[in-house]
PDB file of C-alpha atoms in Angstrom:
ATOM      1  CA  MET V   1      99.489 153.480  -5.714  1.00 47.00           C
ATOM      2  CA  SER V   2      96.444 154.547  -3.801  1.00 52.00           C
ATOM      3  CA  ASP V   3      97.111 153.248  -0.683  1.00 54.00           C
ATOM      4  CA  ARG V   4     100.839 155.218  -1.125  1.00 58.00           C
ATOM      5  CA  LYS V   5      98.947 158.504  -1.773  1.00 57.00           C
ATOM      6  CA  THR V   6      96.745 157.927   0.667  1.00 60.00           C
ATOM      7  CA  GLY V   7      99.158 156.919   3.931  1.00 60.00           C
ATOM      8  CA  ARG V   8     100.985 160.126   2.725  1.00 67.00           C
ATOM      9  CA  THR V   9      98.138 162.192   3.102  1.00 74.00           C
ATOM     10  CA  LEU V  10      96.432 160.076   6.179  1.00 73.00           C
ATOM     11  CA  PRO V  11      99.004 162.899   8.915  1.00 77.00           C
ATOM     12  CA  LEU V  12      97.457 165.699   7.654  1.00 78.00           C
ATOM     13  CA  HIS V  13      94.026 164.475   7.820  1.00 79.00           C
ATOM     14  CA  LEU V  14      94.128 163.725  11.376  1.00 84.00           C
ATOM     15  CA  VAL V  15      96.232 167.400  12.028  1.00 85.00           C
ATOM     16  CA  LEU V  16      92.766 168.817  10.105  1.00 82.00           C
ATOM     17  CA  VAL V  17      90.374 166.910  11.744  1.00 85.00           C
ATOM     18  CA  ALA V  18      92.537 167.532  15.176  1.00 87.00           C
ATOM     19  CA  VAL V  19      92.346 170.909  14.854  1.00 86.00           C
ATOM     20  CA  GLY V  20      88.280 170.914  13.541  1.00 82.00           C
ATOM     21  CA  ALA V  21      87.396 169.257  16.873  1.00 84.00           C
ATOM     22  CA  ALA V  22      89.995 171.909  18.603  1.00 86.00           C
ATOM     23  CA  MET V  23      87.390 174.387  17.182  1.00 82.00           C
ATOM     24  CA  ALA V  24      83.739 173.354  16.819  1.00 85.00           C
ATOM     25  CA  VAL V  25      83.583 171.197  20.502  1.00 87.00           C
ATOM     26  CA  PRO V  26      84.000 174.110  22.830  1.00 87.00           C
ATOM     27  CA  LEU V  27      81.546 176.148  19.715  1.00 88.00           C
ATOM     28  CA  LEU V  28      78.947 173.515  20.741  1.00 91.00           C
ATOM     29  CA  TYR V  29      79.838 173.036  24.668  1.00 90.00           C
ATOM     30  CA  ALA V  30      78.775 176.667  24.696  1.00 90.00           C
ATOM     31  CA  VAL V  31      75.229 176.145  22.647  1.00 91.00           C
ATOM     32  CA  LEU V  32      74.485 173.282  24.658  1.00 91.00           C
ATOM     33  CA  SER V  33      75.443 175.195  28.227  1.00 90.00           C
ATOM     34  CA  GLY V  34      73.083 177.715  26.096  1.00 90.00           C
ATOM     35  CA  PHE V  35      70.320 175.751  26.765  1.00 92.00           C
ATOM     36  CA  LYS V  36      70.964 174.208  31.025  1.00 91.00           C
ATOM     37  CA  SER V  37      70.204 176.300  34.279  1.00 89.00           C
ATOM     38  CA  THR V  38      72.857 176.871  36.417  1.00 87.00           C
ATOM     39  CA  ASP V  39      72.410 174.203  38.442  1.00 89.00           C
ATOM     40  CA  GLU V  40      71.776 171.928  36.124  1.00 89.00           C
ATOM     41  CA  LEU V  41      75.429 172.829  34.196  1.00 88.00           C
ATOM     42  CA  SER V  42      76.860 172.593  37.992  1.00 87.00           C
ATOM     43  CA  ARG V  43      75.411 168.939  37.851  1.00 87.00           C
ATOM     44  CA  ASN V  44      76.037 167.650  34.671  1.00 84.00           C
ATOM     45  CA  PRO V  45      78.387 170.327  32.310  1.00 85.00           C
ATOM     46  CA  ILE V  46      79.243 167.721  29.710  1.00 84.00           C
ATOM     47  CA  GLY V  47      76.481 166.044  28.782  1.00 82.00           C
ATOM     48  CA  LEU V  48      72.485 167.386  26.674  1.00 86.00           C
ATOM     49  CA  PRO V  49      70.133 169.234  28.077  1.00 88.00           C
ATOM     50  CA  GLU V  50      67.434 167.759  29.923  1.00 85.00           C
ATOM     51  CA  SER V  51      64.597 170.707  30.223  1.00 84.00           C
ATOM     52  CA  TRP V  52      66.275 172.689  26.664  1.00 88.00           C
ATOM     53  CA  LEU V  53      65.499 175.968  28.250  1.00 88.00           C
ATOM     54  CA  THR V  54      65.116 178.063  25.561  1.00 90.00           C
ATOM     55  CA  SER V  55      64.698 181.434  27.443  1.00 91.00           C
ATOM     56  CA  ASN V  56      68.081 181.713  28.400  1.00 91.00           C
ATOM     57  CA  TYR V  57      68.904 182.948  24.246  1.00 93.00           C
ATOM     58  CA  THR V  58      65.192 184.584  24.306  1.00 93.00           C
ATOM     59  CA  ASP V  59      65.228 186.559  27.060  1.00 92.00           C
ATOM     60  CA  ILE V  60      68.414 187.843  25.895  1.00 92.00           C
ATOM     61  CA  LEU V  61      67.028 188.528  22.127  1.00 92.00           C
ATOM     62  CA  GLY V  62      64.302 190.349  23.536  1.00 92.00           C
ATOM     63  CA  THR V  63      66.502 193.106  24.985  1.00 91.00           C
ATOM     64  CA  ALA V  64      67.018 196.195  23.104  1.00 92.00           C
ATOM     65  CA  ALA V  65      70.298 196.939  24.757  1.00 91.00           C
ATOM     66  CA  PHE V  66      71.385 193.328  22.761  1.00 93.00           C
ATOM     67  CA  TRP V  67      69.742 194.984  19.591  1.00 93.00           C
ATOM     68  CA  GLN V  68      71.932 197.635  20.310  1.00 94.00           C
ATOM     69  CA  LEU V  69      75.114 196.240  20.396  1.00 94.00           C
ATOM     70  CA  VAL V  70      74.696 194.578  16.876  1.00 93.00           C
ATOM     71  CA  GLY V  71      73.602 197.504  15.117  1.00 94.00           C
ATOM     72  CA  SER V  72      76.769 199.879  17.139  1.00 95.00           C
ATOM     73  CA  SER V  73      79.009 196.894  16.019  1.00 94.00           C
ATOM     74  CA  THR V  74      77.601 196.589  12.529  1.00 94.00           C
ATOM     75  CA  LEU V  75      77.273 200.099  11.796  1.00 95.00           C
ATOM     76  CA  ILE V  76      81.162 200.492  12.925  1.00 96.00           C
ATOM     77  CA  ALA V  77      82.459 197.361  11.150  1.00 94.00           C
ATOM     78  CA  ILE V  78      80.543 198.618   7.917  1.00 94.00           C
ATOM     79  CA  GLY V  79      82.355 202.399   7.850  1.00 96.00           C
ATOM     80  CA  THR V  80      85.299 200.438   8.931  1.00 96.00           C
ATOM     81  CA  THR V  81      85.305 198.456   5.769  1.00 94.00           C
ATOM     82  CA  VAL V  82      84.617 201.263   3.435  1.00 95.00           C
ATOM     83  CA  VAL V  83      87.431 203.800   4.344  1.00 96.00           C
ATOM     84  CA  VAL V  84      90.126 200.728   4.324  1.00 95.00           C
ATOM     85  CA  VAL V  85      89.389 199.176   1.415  1.00 94.00           C
ATOM     86  CA  ALA V  86      88.548 201.967  -0.361  1.00 94.00           C
ATOM     87  CA  VAL V  87      92.237 204.024   1.071  1.00 94.00           C
ATOM     88  CA  SER V  88      94.231 200.913   0.057  1.00 93.00           C
ATOM     89  CA  ALA V  89      92.889 199.964  -3.399  1.00 93.00           C
ATOM     90  CA  LEU V  90      94.548 203.631  -4.752  1.00 92.00           C
ATOM     91  CA  ALA V  91      97.399 202.825  -2.157  1.00 90.00           C
ATOM     92  CA  ALA V  92      98.200 199.594  -3.597  1.00 91.00           C
ATOM     93  CA  PHE V  93      96.793 201.022  -7.266  1.00 89.00           C
ATOM     94  CA  SER V  94     100.105 203.168  -6.680  1.00 89.00           C
ATOM     95  CA  PHE V  95     102.177 201.070  -5.851  1.00 89.00           C
ATOM     96  CA  ALA V  96     101.486 198.202  -8.470  1.00 86.00           C
ATOM     97  CA  ARG V  97     100.925 200.713 -11.538  1.00 83.00           C
ATOM     98  CA  PHE V  98     103.436 203.630 -11.384  1.00 84.00           C
ATOM     99  CA  ALA V  99     106.986 203.574 -10.192  1.00 81.00           C
ATOM    100  CA  PHE V 100     108.142 206.741  -8.408  1.00 82.00           C
ATOM    101  CA  ARG V 101     111.404 207.506  -6.221  1.00 86.00           C
ATOM    102  CA  GLY V 102     111.039 205.905  -3.151  1.00 83.00           C
ATOM    103  CA  ARG V 103     108.182 203.280  -4.451  1.00 85.00           C
ATOM    104  CA  GLU V 104     110.044 200.617  -2.294  1.00 86.00           C
ATOM    105  CA  ALA V 105     111.129 202.861   1.185  1.00 88.00           C
ATOM    106  CA  LEU V 106     107.738 204.278   1.564  1.00 87.00           C
ATOM    107  CA  PHE V 107     105.637 200.880   0.868  1.00 89.00           C
ATOM    108  CA  THR V 108     108.422 199.000   2.623  1.00 87.00           C
ATOM    109  CA  LEU V 109     107.464 201.643   5.777  1.00 85.00           C
ATOM    110  CA  PHE V 110     103.362 200.280   5.406  1.00 82.00           C
ATOM    111  CA  THR V 111     105.220 196.986   5.678  1.00 83.00           C
ATOM    112  CA  LEU V 112     106.285 197.553   9.226  1.00 84.00           C
ATOM    113  CA  GLY V 113     102.979 198.245  10.118  1.00 81.00           C
ATOM    114  CA  LEU V 114     102.487 194.472   9.890  1.00 81.00           C
ATOM    115  CA  MET V 115     104.533 194.105  13.638  1.00 83.00           C
ATOM    116  CA  PHE V 116     103.185 198.076  15.108  1.00 81.00           C
ATOM    117  CA  PRO V 117     101.551 196.507  18.619  1.00 81.00           C
ATOM    118  CA  PHE V 118      98.421 198.685  19.200  1.00 82.00           C
ATOM    119  CA  ALA V 119      98.483 198.904  23.231  1.00 81.00           C
ATOM    120  CA  VAL V 120     101.717 200.486  22.037  1.00 84.00           C
ATOM    121  CA  ALA V 121      99.737 203.185  20.215  1.00 86.00           C
ATOM    122  CA  ALA V 122      96.649 203.251  22.882  1.00 88.00           C
ATOM    123  CA  LEU V 123      97.896 206.363  25.272  1.00 88.00           C
ATOM    124  CA  PRO V 124      98.846 208.716  22.420  1.00 91.00           C
ATOM    125  CA  LEU V 125      96.083 207.984  19.947  1.00 92.00           C
ATOM    126  CA  PHE V 126      94.069 208.530  22.983  1.00 92.00           C
ATOM    127  CA  LEU V 127      94.767 211.989  23.283  1.00 93.00           C
ATOM    128  CA  LEU V 128      94.878 212.729  19.851  1.00 93.00           C
ATOM    129  CA  LEU V 129      91.078 211.962  19.890  1.00 93.00           C
ATOM    130  CA  ARG V 130      90.931 213.564  22.567  1.00 93.00           C
ATOM    131  CA  GLN V 131      92.212 216.816  20.947  1.00 93.00           C
ATOM    132  CA  PHE V 132      90.208 216.174  18.377  1.00 93.00           C
ATOM    133  CA  GLY V 133      87.149 215.094  20.025  1.00 92.00           C
ATOM    134  CA  LEU V 134      86.353 211.603  18.676  1.00 92.00           C
ATOM    135  CA  LEU V 135      85.832 210.062  22.266  1.00 92.00           C
ATOM    136  CA  ASP V 136      82.100 208.862  22.102  1.00 93.00           C
ATOM    137  CA  ASN V 137      82.240 208.758  18.412  1.00 93.00           C
ATOM    138  CA  PRO V 138      81.981 205.429  16.494  1.00 94.00           C
ATOM    139  CA  LEU V 139      85.268 207.162  14.085  1.00 95.00           C
ATOM    140  CA  GLY V 140      86.749 207.314  17.326  1.00 94.00           C
ATOM    141  CA  VAL V 141      86.716 203.848  16.392  1.00 95.00           C
ATOM    142  CA  ILE V 142      86.752 203.933  12.741  1.00 96.00           C
ATOM    143  CA  LEU V 143      89.575 205.323  11.211  1.00 95.00           C
ATOM    144  CA  PRO V 144      92.009 204.324  13.689  1.00 94.00           C
ATOM    145  CA  GLN V 145      90.626 200.541  12.730  1.00 94.00           C
ATOM    146  CA  ALA V 146      91.457 202.021   9.248  1.00 93.00           C
ATOM    147  CA  ALA V 147      94.534 202.502   9.408  1.00 91.00           C
ATOM    148  CA  PHE V 148      95.988 199.620  11.553  1.00 92.00           C
ATOM    149  CA  GLY V 149      94.071 197.576   8.537  1.00 91.00           C
ATOM    150  CA  LEU V 150      96.123 199.626   5.850  1.00 91.00           C
ATOM    151  CA  PRO V 151      99.017 197.750   6.158  1.00 91.00           C
ATOM    152  CA  MET V 152      97.340 194.170   5.550  1.00 90.00           C
ATOM    153  CA  THR V 153      95.271 195.438   3.101  1.00 91.00           C
ATOM    154  CA  ILE V 154      97.486 197.355   0.964  1.00 91.00           C
ATOM    155  CA  VAL V 155     100.134 194.335   0.965  1.00 89.00           C
ATOM    156  CA  ILE V 156      97.100 191.661  -0.293  1.00 88.00           C
ATOM    157  CA  LEU V 157      96.157 194.721  -2.773  1.00 90.00           C
ATOM    158  CA  ARG V 158      99.417 195.060  -4.500  1.00 89.00           C
ATOM    159  CA  GLY V 159     100.455 191.761  -5.167  1.00 86.00           C
ATOM    160  CA  PHE V 160      97.268 191.441  -7.388  1.00 86.00           C
ATOM    161  CA  PHE V 161      97.284 194.236  -9.418  1.00 88.00           C
ATOM    162  CA  ARG V 162     100.770 193.799  -9.859  1.00 86.00           C
ATOM    163  CA  GLN V 163      99.535 190.944 -11.222  1.00 84.00           C
ATOM    164  CA  ILE V 164      97.076 192.491 -14.093  1.00 82.00           C
ATOM    165  CA  PRO V 165      99.001 192.466 -17.735  1.00 82.00           C
ATOM    166  CA  PRO V 166     100.618 195.445 -18.340  1.00 80.00           C
ATOM    167  CA  GLU V 167      99.453 195.378 -21.976  1.00 80.00           C
ATOM    168  CA  LEU V 168      95.934 195.788 -20.676  1.00 82.00           C
ATOM    169  CA  GLU V 169      97.379 198.887 -19.031  1.00 78.00           C
ATOM    170  CA  GLU V 170      98.943 199.476 -22.375  1.00 79.00           C
ATOM    171  CA  ALA V 171      95.889 199.037 -24.910  1.00 82.00           C
ATOM    172  CA  ALA V 172      92.932 201.329 -21.965  1.00 79.00           C
ATOM    173  CA  THR V 173      95.706 204.331 -23.016  1.00 80.00           C
ATOM    174  CA  LEU V 174      95.380 203.669 -26.314  1.00 79.00           C
ATOM    175  CA  ASP V 175      91.168 203.368 -26.330  1.00 76.00           C
ATOM    176  CA  GLY V 176      91.440 207.263 -24.195  1.00 77.00           C
ATOM    177  CA  CYS V 177      91.208 205.747 -20.473  1.00 79.00           C
ATOM    178  CA  GLY V 178      93.496 207.847 -17.359  1.00 80.00           C
ATOM    179  CA  PRO V 179      95.022 206.352 -14.808  1.00 79.00           C
ATOM    180  CA  LEU V 180      91.847 206.174 -13.095  1.00 82.00           C
ATOM    181  CA  GLY V 181      89.739 205.112 -15.523  1.00 82.00           C
ATOM    182  CA  PHE V 182      91.820 202.279 -15.734  1.00 83.00           C
ATOM    183  CA  PHE V 183      91.298 202.123 -11.826  1.00 84.00           C
ATOM    184  CA  TRP V 184      87.803 202.056 -11.639  1.00 85.00           C
ATOM    185  CA  ARG V 185      86.331 200.542 -14.756  1.00 84.00           C
ATOM    186  CA  ILE V 186      89.248 197.849 -15.934  1.00 83.00           C
ATOM    187  CA  LEU V 187      91.276 197.473 -12.357  1.00 85.00           C
ATOM    188  CA  LEU V 188      88.692 197.292  -9.676  1.00 86.00           C
ATOM    189  CA  PRO V 189      86.196 194.764 -11.751  1.00 86.00           C
ATOM    190  CA  MET V 190      88.655 191.945 -11.820  1.00 85.00           C
ATOM    191  CA  ALA V 191      89.966 192.936  -8.336  1.00 85.00           C
ATOM    192  CA  ARG V 192      86.755 191.368  -6.653  1.00 85.00           C
ATOM    193  CA  PRO V 193      88.084 188.294  -5.080  1.00 83.00           C
ATOM    194  CA  ALA V 194      91.044 190.326  -3.503  1.00 86.00           C
ATOM    195  CA  LEU V 195      89.110 193.331  -2.396  1.00 88.00           C
ATOM    196  CA  GLY V 196      86.029 190.816  -1.156  1.00 85.00           C
ATOM    197  CA  THR V 197      89.496 188.984   0.721  1.00 85.00           C
ATOM    198  CA  VAL V 198      90.538 192.254   2.278  1.00 89.00           C
ATOM    199  CA  SER V 199      86.766 193.482   3.224  1.00 90.00           C
ATOM    200  CA  VAL V 200      85.978 189.662   4.470  1.00 87.00           C
ATOM    201  CA  LEU V 201      89.093 190.263   6.648  1.00 87.00           C
ATOM    202  CA  ALA V 202      87.844 193.823   7.472  1.00 91.00           C
ATOM    203  CA  VAL V 203      84.650 193.538   8.438  1.00 90.00           C
ATOM    204  CA  VAL V 204      85.906 190.059  11.777  1.00 87.00           C
ATOM    205  CA  GLY V 205      88.245 192.472  12.618  1.00 90.00           C
ATOM    206  CA  SER V 206      86.150 195.238  13.322  1.00 92.00           C
ATOM    207  CA  TRP V 207      83.932 192.960  15.143  1.00 91.00           C
ATOM    208  CA  ASN V 208      85.833 190.948  17.108  1.00 89.00           C
ATOM    209  CA  ASN V 209      88.151 193.965  18.066  1.00 92.00           C
ATOM    210  CA  PHE V 210      87.178 194.715  21.992  1.00 92.00           C
ATOM    211  CA  PHE V 211      90.331 197.523  22.732  1.00 91.00           C
ATOM    212  CA  LEU V 212      89.410 200.295  21.091  1.00 93.00           C
ATOM    213  CA  PRO V 213      85.808 200.608  21.633  1.00 94.00           C
ATOM    214  CA  LEU V 214      86.705 199.896  25.676  1.00 92.00           C
ATOM    215  CA  LEU V 215      89.235 202.934  24.949  1.00 92.00           C
ATOM    216  CA  VAL V 216      86.553 205.221  23.126  1.00 93.00           C
ATOM    217  CA  PHE V 217      83.895 204.201  24.339  1.00 93.00           C
ATOM    218  CA  THR V 218      82.220 205.312  28.216  1.00 88.00           C
ATOM    219  CA  ASP V 219      78.647 205.651  26.620  1.00 84.00           C
ATOM    220  CA  SER V 220      76.810 202.491  26.535  1.00 84.00           C
ATOM    221  CA  THR V 221      75.230 204.392  23.590  1.00 88.00           C
ATOM    222  CA  TRP V 222      78.105 203.154  21.264  1.00 91.00           C
ATOM    223  CA  TRP V 223      78.617 199.699  23.190  1.00 93.00           C
ATOM    224  CA  THR V 224      79.706 196.916  20.728  1.00 94.00           C
ATOM    225  CA  ILE V 225      79.169 193.432  21.003  1.00 93.00           C
ATOM    226  CA  PRO V 226      83.439 192.620  22.779  1.00 93.00           C
ATOM    227  CA  ILE V 227      82.287 195.362  25.341  1.00 94.00           C
ATOM    228  CA  GLY V 228      78.700 194.303  26.049  1.00 92.00           C
ATOM    229  CA  VAL V 229      79.789 190.254  26.994  1.00 91.00           C
ATOM    230  CA  GLN V 230      82.474 191.704  28.830  1.00 91.00           C
ATOM    231  CA  GLN V 231      79.409 193.651  30.792  1.00 91.00           C
ATOM    232  CA  PHE V 232      77.129 191.540  30.531  1.00 91.00           C
ATOM    233  CA  GLN V 233      79.380 188.669  32.395  1.00 88.00           C
ATOM    234  CA  GLY V 234      79.929 190.942  35.200  1.00 87.00           C
ATOM    235  CA  GLN V 235      76.179 191.399  35.205  1.00 86.00           C
ATOM    236  CA  TYR V 236      75.241 187.416  35.358  1.00 85.00           C
ATOM    237  CA  SER V 237      79.021 186.066  37.146  1.00 82.00           C
ATOM    238  CA  ALA V 238      77.284 183.593  38.377  1.00 83.00           C
ATOM    239  CA  GLU V 239      74.504 182.738  36.262  1.00 88.00           C
ATOM    240  CA  TYR V 240      76.712 180.940  33.724  1.00 86.00           C
ATOM    241  CA  ALA V 241      74.060 179.097  31.181  1.00 90.00           C
ATOM    242  CA  ARG V 242      72.817 182.291  31.213  1.00 91.00           C
ATOM    243  CA  VAL V 243      76.645 184.153  29.917  1.00 91.00           C
ATOM    244  CA  PHE V 244      76.847 180.578  27.297  1.00 92.00           C
ATOM    245  CA  ALA V 245      73.892 182.398  26.192  1.00 92.00           C
ATOM    246  CA  TYR V 246      74.987 185.581  24.988  1.00 93.00           C
ATOM    247  CA  LEU V 247      78.229 184.448  24.657  1.00 91.00           C
ATOM    248  CA  VAL V 248      76.467 182.340  22.132  1.00 92.00           C
ATOM    249  CA  LEU V 249      74.519 184.958  20.120  1.00 92.00           C
ATOM    250  CA  ALA V 250      77.154 187.438  20.784  1.00 90.00           C
ATOM    251  CA  MET V 251      79.615 184.761  18.237  1.00 88.00           C
ATOM    252  CA  VAL V 252      76.096 184.306  15.270  1.00 87.00           C
ATOM    253  CA  PRO V 253      76.316 187.209  13.519  1.00 84.00           C
ATOM    254  CA  ALA V 254      80.506 186.663  12.782  1.00 81.00           C
ATOM    255  CA  LEU V 255      80.110 183.502  11.947  1.00 82.00           C
ATOM    256  CA  ALA V 256      76.680 183.615   9.724  1.00 82.00           C
ATOM    257  CA  PHE V 257      79.262 186.646   7.519  1.00 80.00           C
ATOM    258  CA  TYR V 258      81.869 184.027   7.454  1.00 76.00           C
ATOM    259  CA  SER V 259      79.828 181.357   6.484  1.00 76.00           C
ATOM    260  CA  VAL V 260      78.372 183.866   3.634  1.00 74.00           C
ATOM    261  CA  ALA V 261      81.729 185.115   2.857  1.00 71.00           C
ATOM    262  CA  GLU V 262      83.657 181.888   3.342  1.00 67.00           C
ATOM    263  CA  ARG V 263      84.226 181.115  -0.658  1.00 66.00           C
ATOM    264  CA  GLN V 264      84.231 185.033  -1.481  1.00 61.00           C
ATOM    265  CA  LEU V 265      87.537 184.718   1.480  1.00 62.00           C
ATOM    266  CA  VAL V 266      89.077 181.568   0.108  1.00 61.00           C
ATOM    267  CA  GLY V 267      88.885 182.541  -3.678  1.00 58.00           C
ATOM    268  CA  GLY V 268      90.757 185.497  -3.554  1.00 54.00           C
ATOM    269  CA  LEU V 269      93.564 184.448  -1.505  1.00 55.00           C
ATOM    270  CA  THR V 270      93.428 181.686  -4.374  1.00 53.00           C
ATOM    271  CA  ALA V 271      93.252 183.527  -7.372  1.00 52.00           C
ATOM    272  CA  GLY V 272      95.835 186.047  -6.381  1.00 47.00           C
ATOM    273  CA  ALA V 273      98.418 183.067  -4.802  1.00 45.00           C
ATOM    274  CA  THR V 274      97.558 181.831  -8.756  1.00 44.00           C
ATOM    275  CA  LYS V 275      97.584 184.016 -10.951  1.00 45.00           C
ATOM    276  CA  GLY V 276     100.402 184.496 -13.423  1.00 40.00           C
TER     277      GLY V 276
END
């Protein structure tokens, strides 16, 4: 029996190993390349570094510009996450726990936002932000990012909120707890796995966003990490090893956050899938 089970799962394991290698090998190659000089990288692109040159990394870490990019990306990511989770939680609560005319049609309208490409809205969004004076302003990135993140977040939270037993809400009502009290005191604490999941998705999505900050920011004061990577590549286009080091350092904060929040992300998705 065990041999038969192993035979069935072996192809799946091989696929997982192949996918993991496809993700890990480029990252490992970039890390090792950052410890080489550009000349050595040209002569020895695959092998281990001969002298393990650390100055490519330390020079970047010693510049105030890099930390300014990290601070700007962090501020925008946190702001986006707070807005999208707060608004989506209230909207998902309404869609999940209240019956009102046109509820499903309105929810369908939100879900259609999942298929709306950002590139289509780039020009009207730019004109709108300029009219409201939000260009070169972090709110000009935070608010549109939150708006584009609403559909996915509402879909996830609504599915989780609908699994909460109605008897629990009835008991809270009998104890004198109103809808907002039930939402704040009971529903949100129970929904921590789902809230953690959508928070992780919002932070990672904001951190990796390139096009919207490029559209909004002309002043380098508020440039984010993806824009910094582009500018650095243009400035040091011939120094491949230094560019690799910059790419690795730009990925480290997002990878570190994801590794810490991975259990929360997987736990939230699993709870939403198996609950009820």
